[in-house]
Short mmCIF file of C-alpha atoms in Angstrom, two decimals:
data_model
loop_
_atom_site.label_atom_id
_atom_site.label_comp_id
_atom_site.label_asym_id
_atom_site.label_seq_id
_atom_site.Cartn_x
_atom_site.Cartn_y
_atom_site.Cartn_z
CA MET A 1 21.46 2.79 -46.71
CA ALA A 2 18.42 1.67 -46.30
CA ARG A 3 18.24 1.14 -42.97
CA LYS A 4 18.78 5.22 -42.73
CA TYR A 5 15.85 5.70 -44.40
CA ILE A 6 13.67 3.42 -42.52
CA ASP A 7 14.14 4.90 -39.88
CA MET A 8 14.10 8.28 -41.90
CA TYR A 9 11.43 7.35 -43.07
CA GLY A 10 9.79 6.10 -39.67
CA THR A 11 10.65 8.72 -37.67
CA ALA A 12 8.45 11.06 -40.12
CA PHE A 13 5.50 9.26 -39.92
CA LEU A 14 5.35 9.53 -35.80
CA LEU A 15 6.39 13.34 -36.51
CA SER A 16 2.83 12.99 -38.65
CA LEU A 17 0.84 11.92 -35.52
CA GLU A 18 1.62 15.16 -33.43
CA LYS A 19 -1.13 17.31 -34.35
CA LEU A 20 -3.49 13.81 -34.09
CA LEU A 21 -2.69 12.93 -30.01
CA ASN A 22 -2.99 17.28 -30.14
CA ASN A 23 -6.19 16.97 -30.81
CA GLU A 24 -5.01 19.48 -33.49
CA HIS A 25 -8.12 20.11 -36.09
CA ASP A 26 -10.82 22.31 -36.81
CA ALA A 27 -13.52 20.17 -37.28
CA VAL A 28 -16.29 19.08 -34.33
CA LYS A 29 -16.06 15.00 -33.97
CA ALA A 30 -18.23 13.42 -31.86
CA HIS A 31 -15.45 12.15 -30.07
CA PRO A 32 -11.06 12.00 -30.41
CA ASP A 33 -10.12 10.34 -33.44
CA GLY A 34 -7.89 6.57 -32.06
CA VAL A 35 -4.45 5.52 -33.55
CA PHE A 36 -2.80 1.56 -34.11
CA ALA A 37 0.35 2.56 -35.32
CA ALA A 38 2.55 -0.70 -35.26
CA SER A 39 6.22 -0.84 -35.51
CA CYS A 40 5.57 -3.04 -39.03
CA LEU A 41 6.85 -2.72 -41.78
CA THR A 42 4.70 -4.21 -44.54
CA HIS A 43 1.92 -1.56 -45.32
CA GLY A 44 -1.36 -2.98 -44.69
CA THR A 45 -0.64 -3.97 -40.63
CA ALA A 46 -1.61 -7.75 -40.35
CA ASN A 47 -5.18 -8.65 -38.31
CA ASP A 48 -2.87 -10.60 -35.88
CA VAL A 49 -0.58 -7.93 -35.66
CA THR A 50 -0.53 -6.80 -32.01
CA ILE A 51 1.07 -3.86 -29.76
CA ALA A 52 -1.09 -4.78 -26.31
CA PRO A 53 -0.79 -8.49 -25.58
CA GLY A 54 -3.99 -9.37 -26.71
CA ILE A 55 -5.88 -6.86 -27.94
CA THR A 56 -5.97 -6.88 -31.99
CA LYS A 57 -6.44 -3.34 -33.70
CA ILE A 58 -10.15 -5.23 -34.94
CA ASP A 59 -11.56 -5.23 -31.18
CA ILE A 60 -10.28 -1.61 -30.83
CA VAL A 61 -11.50 -0.26 -33.70
CA GLY A 62 -14.84 -1.74 -33.18
CA ASP A 63 -14.33 -0.38 -28.66
CA TRP A 64 -13.83 2.52 -30.32
CA PHE A 65 -16.22 3.36 -33.53
CA PHE A 66 -18.77 2.05 -31.40
CA GLN A 67 -17.65 3.95 -28.25
CA ARG A 68 -18.24 1.04 -25.56
CA GLY A 69 -15.48 1.98 -23.25
CA GLU A 70 -14.64 -1.31 -22.35
CA LEU A 71 -10.80 -0.12 -24.44
CA THR A 72 -10.65 3.19 -23.59
CA GLU A 73 -7.12 2.82 -22.47
CA TYR A 74 -6.09 1.36 -26.30
CA HIS A 75 -7.55 3.84 -28.45
CA ARG A 76 -4.43 5.67 -29.08
CA GLN A 77 -1.62 3.26 -29.69
CA ILE A 78 1.92 4.20 -31.11
CA GLU A 79 4.36 1.30 -31.13
CA GLN A 80 7.96 2.77 -30.39
CA CYS A 81 11.65 0.16 -30.76
CA PRO A 82 14.60 0.59 -28.73
CA ASP A 83 17.60 2.05 -30.79
CA THR A 84 19.86 -0.31 -32.89
CA GLU A 85 22.98 -0.99 -32.51
CA ASP A 86 23.90 2.29 -35.07
CA GLY A 87 21.78 4.03 -33.17
CA LEU A 88 18.99 4.09 -35.44
CA GLN A 89 15.20 2.97 -34.65
CA LEU A 90 14.10 0.20 -37.52
CA PRO A 91 10.90 -2.03 -37.07
CA CYS A 92 10.54 -4.29 -34.28
CA ASN A 93 7.35 -6.12 -34.06
CA PRO A 94 6.66 -9.59 -33.37
CA GLY A 95 4.16 -10.04 -35.99
CA THR A 96 4.42 -11.78 -39.70
CA ASN A 97 6.39 -9.47 -42.06
CA CYS A 98 6.97 -6.83 -39.68
CA GLN A 99 10.49 -6.78 -38.83
CA PHE A 100 13.12 -5.62 -41.50
CA GLN A 101 15.47 -8.07 -42.38
CA PHE A 102 18.34 -7.65 -45.30
CA PRO A 103 18.42 -9.21 -47.93
CA SER A 104 15.25 -9.80 -47.36
CA PRO A 105 14.18 -13.84 -47.99
CA LEU A 106 12.54 -13.57 -51.01
CA VAL A 107 15.50 -12.13 -52.13
CA GLU A 108 18.13 -15.02 -50.80
CA ALA A 109 15.42 -17.79 -51.66
CA CYS A 110 15.51 -16.04 -55.37
CA THR A 111 18.78 -15.39 -55.45
CA GLN A 112 19.58 -19.58 -54.85
CA ALA A 113 17.19 -20.72 -56.96
CA ILE A 114 18.57 -18.07 -59.84
CA THR A 115 22.04 -19.46 -58.83
CA ASP A 116 20.80 -23.07 -59.27
CA ALA A 117 18.90 -22.93 -62.47
CA GLY A 118 22.56 -21.76 -63.97
CA CYS A 119 22.44 -18.63 -64.93
CA LEU A 120 24.63 -16.07 -63.19
CA ASN A 121 27.02 -18.01 -64.90
CA PHE A 122 26.43 -16.03 -68.22
CA PRO A 123 28.57 -13.53 -69.65
CA ASN A 124 26.20 -10.89 -69.67
CA GLU A 125 23.16 -9.11 -68.05
CA GLN A 126 21.26 -9.89 -70.82
CA LYS A 127 21.82 -13.70 -71.15
CA CYS A 128 20.66 -13.99 -67.52
CA ASN A 129 18.00 -12.18 -67.96
CA LYS A 130 17.14 -14.44 -71.09
CA CYS A 131 17.33 -17.45 -69.11
CA LEU A 132 15.30 -16.69 -66.10
CA LYS A 133 12.96 -16.58 -68.66
CA ARG A 134 13.42 -19.94 -70.15
CA ASN A 135 14.04 -21.61 -66.45
CA LYS A 136 11.10 -19.51 -65.38
CA GLU A 137 9.52 -22.28 -63.90
CA ALA A 138 12.27 -24.05 -61.90
CA ILE A 139 12.81 -21.18 -59.82
CA VAL A 140 8.96 -20.75 -58.75
CA GLU A 141 9.20 -24.69 -57.76
CA GLY A 142 13.10 -23.14 -55.72
CA GLY A 143 11.49 -20.87 -53.72
CA CYS A 144 11.43 -17.18 -56.00
CA THR A 145 7.44 -16.38 -55.57
CA ALA A 146 5.48 -14.45 -53.97
CA LYS A 147 2.12 -13.04 -54.14
CA ASN A 148 3.14 -9.65 -55.87
CA LYS A 149 4.26 -11.59 -59.37
CA ASN A 150 6.08 -8.18 -60.95
CA ASN A 151 7.76 -7.77 -57.57
CA VAL A 152 8.97 -10.94 -57.91
CA GLU A 153 10.16 -10.23 -61.21
CA ARG A 154 11.86 -6.79 -60.51
CA VAL A 155 13.50 -9.20 -57.98
CA ALA A 156 14.95 -11.69 -60.08
CA MET A 157 15.74 -9.39 -62.92
CA GLU A 158 18.11 -7.20 -59.87
CA ILE A 159 19.70 -10.22 -59.07
CA CYS A 160 20.65 -10.48 -62.71
CA GLU A 161 22.37 -6.60 -63.55
CA LEU A 162 23.93 -6.68 -59.92
CA GLN A 163 25.71 -9.83 -60.66
CA TYR A 164 27.03 -7.78 -64.22
CA ALA A 165 27.51 -4.82 -62.77
CA ALA A 166 30.57 -2.65 -63.18
CA PRO A 167 33.36 -3.96 -60.64
CA THR A 168 35.20 -0.71 -58.83
CA THR A 169 38.94 -0.15 -60.03
CA VAL A 170 41.58 -1.10 -57.68
CA ALA A 171 44.53 0.75 -56.81
CA PRO A 172 47.68 -0.87 -57.77
CA THR A 173 50.24 -1.92 -55.54
CA THR A 174 52.73 0.26 -55.45
CA SER A 175 55.77 -2.07 -55.50
CA ALA A 176 57.77 -1.93 -58.28
CA PRO A 177 57.43 -3.80 -60.88
CA THR A 178 60.04 -6.56 -62.14
CA THR A 179 61.78 -6.21 -65.75
CA ALA A 180 62.52 -9.85 -67.45
CA THR A 181 65.16 -10.45 -69.59
CA PRO A 182 64.05 -11.71 -73.22
CA THR A 183 64.56 -15.07 -74.10
CA THR A 184 64.05 -14.49 -77.46
CA SER A 185 64.62 -11.71 -80.12
CA PRO A 186 61.69 -8.58 -79.13
CA ASP A 187 59.14 -8.69 -81.37
CA MET A 188 58.81 -5.58 -83.32
CA SER A 189 55.96 -5.86 -85.28
CA PRO A 190 53.32 -3.33 -84.54
CA SER A 191 50.36 -3.26 -81.93
CA LEU A 192 46.79 -1.99 -81.43
CA THR A 193 48.47 1.14 -78.35
CA ASP A 194 51.22 1.31 -81.04
CA LEU A 195 48.61 2.85 -83.61
CA PRO A 196 48.40 6.76 -83.22
CA SER A 197 45.17 8.19 -81.27
CA SER A 198 44.93 9.83 -84.43
CA VAL A 199 43.78 6.69 -86.13
CA PRO A 200 39.74 7.68 -88.37
CA SER A 201 37.41 5.31 -86.96
CA LEU A 202 36.13 3.13 -89.66
CA GLN A 203 32.82 2.95 -88.30
CA ASP A 204 30.24 5.48 -89.90
CA PRO A 205 29.90 8.36 -87.61
CA CYS A 206 26.15 9.61 -89.09
CA VAL A 207 24.59 6.41 -88.02
CA GLY A 208 22.06 5.44 -85.23
CA LEU A 209 21.74 9.68 -84.37
CA ARG A 210 18.31 11.13 -84.28
CA LYS A 211 18.09 14.32 -85.90
CA GLY A 212 18.84 16.57 -82.55
CA GLN A 213 22.10 15.59 -82.82
CA CYS A 214 22.87 14.66 -86.65
CA ASN A 215 22.63 19.03 -87.07
CA LYS A 216 25.31 19.25 -84.36
CA ASN A 217 27.48 16.84 -86.02
CA GLU A 218 29.18 18.50 -88.52
CA GLU A 219 29.83 15.86 -91.42
CA CYS A 220 26.06 14.66 -91.22
CA VAL A 221 22.66 16.11 -92.32
CA TYR A 222 19.34 14.81 -91.94
CA GLY A 223 17.63 12.99 -94.52
CA LYS A 224 14.95 15.03 -95.66
CA LYS A 225 11.49 14.82 -98.10
CA LYS A 226 10.28 11.26 -96.91
CA VAL A 227 14.27 9.93 -95.63
CA LYS A 228 14.38 10.63 -91.81
CA LYS A 229 17.36 8.81 -91.22
CA CYS A 230 20.98 10.38 -90.59
CA LEU A 231 23.16 10.30 -94.35
CA ALA A 232 26.89 11.30 -94.58
CA LYS A 233 27.26 14.41 -96.35
CA GLU A 234 29.40 13.49 -99.70
CA ASN A 235 26.37 14.07 -102.12
CA TRP A 236 24.31 11.90 -100.50
CA GLU A 237 25.44 9.17 -101.59
CA HIS A 238 25.27 5.22 -99.86
CA ALA A 239 27.41 2.33 -101.25
CA CYS A 240 24.02 0.69 -102.43
CA GLU A 241 25.73 -2.04 -104.59
CA LYS A 242 27.54 -3.88 -102.19
CA TYR A 243 23.67 -5.65 -101.41
CA THR A 244 23.59 -8.31 -103.42
CA THR A 245 19.65 -8.99 -102.52
CA LYS A 246 16.30 -7.36 -102.81
CA ASP A 247 15.68 -6.76 -99.17
CA PRO A 248 18.53 -5.29 -96.93
CA CYS A 249 18.87 -3.30 -100.66
CA GLU A 250 15.06 -2.71 -99.69
CA GLU A 251 15.40 -1.62 -96.38
CA ILE A 252 17.21 1.16 -96.80
CA ASP A 253 15.63 3.98 -98.72
CA VAL A 254 18.45 5.67 -100.86
CA CYS A 255 18.11 2.11 -102.66
CA LYS A 256 16.78 0.36 -105.19
CA PHE A 257 16.44 -3.54 -107.09
CA LYS A 258 16.07 -3.53 -110.44
CA ASN A 259 17.30 -4.73 -113.96
CA ARG A 260 21.06 -3.21 -114.61
CA GLU A 261 22.59 -3.30 -118.50
CA GLU A 262 25.69 -4.69 -117.72
CA CYS A 263 28.11 -7.21 -119.85
CA VAL A 264 28.07 -10.30 -118.09
CA TYR A 265 29.08 -13.60 -119.74
CA GLY A 266 25.73 -15.69 -120.32
CA LYS A 267 23.31 -12.54 -119.33
CA LYS A 268 22.49 -8.86 -120.84
CA LYS A 269 20.70 -8.07 -117.86
CA VAL A 270 21.77 -8.47 -114.29
CA LYS A 271 19.90 -7.15 -111.42
CA LYS A 272 21.42 -4.89 -108.68
CA CYS A 273 20.55 -2.61 -106.36
CA LEU A 274 21.52 1.02 -107.48
CA ALA A 275 21.00 4.70 -105.88
CA LYS A 276 17.83 6.10 -106.21
CA GLU A 277 17.48 8.65 -109.08
CA ASN A 278 18.55 12.82 -107.85
CA TRP A 279 20.28 10.49 -104.33
#
């Protein structure tokens, strides 16, 4: 996919130069436009990149700008590359970082450094990314480095992402499964797969819903006044009593922590988490 995109981009770029080559413009110019278009993947051609051997773009631009007439035949250069085996035209200039490589040297170096740091051995992408931060210096010393630090960070995180991407499912084989005769009496206790699909979930269906999602759910209502949480509709009740300490209690808008009259051995007033009035 990347190779086809680069081929398409190169073709479009060459087409955009046709007007320049045909001098199709409305402005009056003292002398024709020049162009130096090396076939190079890197944006911003390095000074050592050449099309005609031994003649740099600096020499050509100087001759064109001051109209010296010494390199006039090189004022318009567009490098063309031969087609690849699959009919694509990819950057072919031998200059630094010009030719297309897949995977890129940076990706290969970072993959090796991240592997050496052990970050790809974790069970999920989140822990892999944490490993990147902990081992940043070792990964950089291992070769995962470039002038653009943001690009290096992006590549490293993408390596973690691809490592834990969900694999594609493989079609089952068509061979018939063999049945084995059980050596012991079968276990008649129900398993999770034996439960009916209609078993209700124990999770509160209103938790975490935004206002629009909450209003669409018949079991939920969006909190009014200063309350901005999605709560179950059952009389706006909340099981505040399950919070036995102050901090978790006061994190819930409908609960408050205060003294409550109760008959408890050794104490008369017991601090408990209670639902607020009118809730």
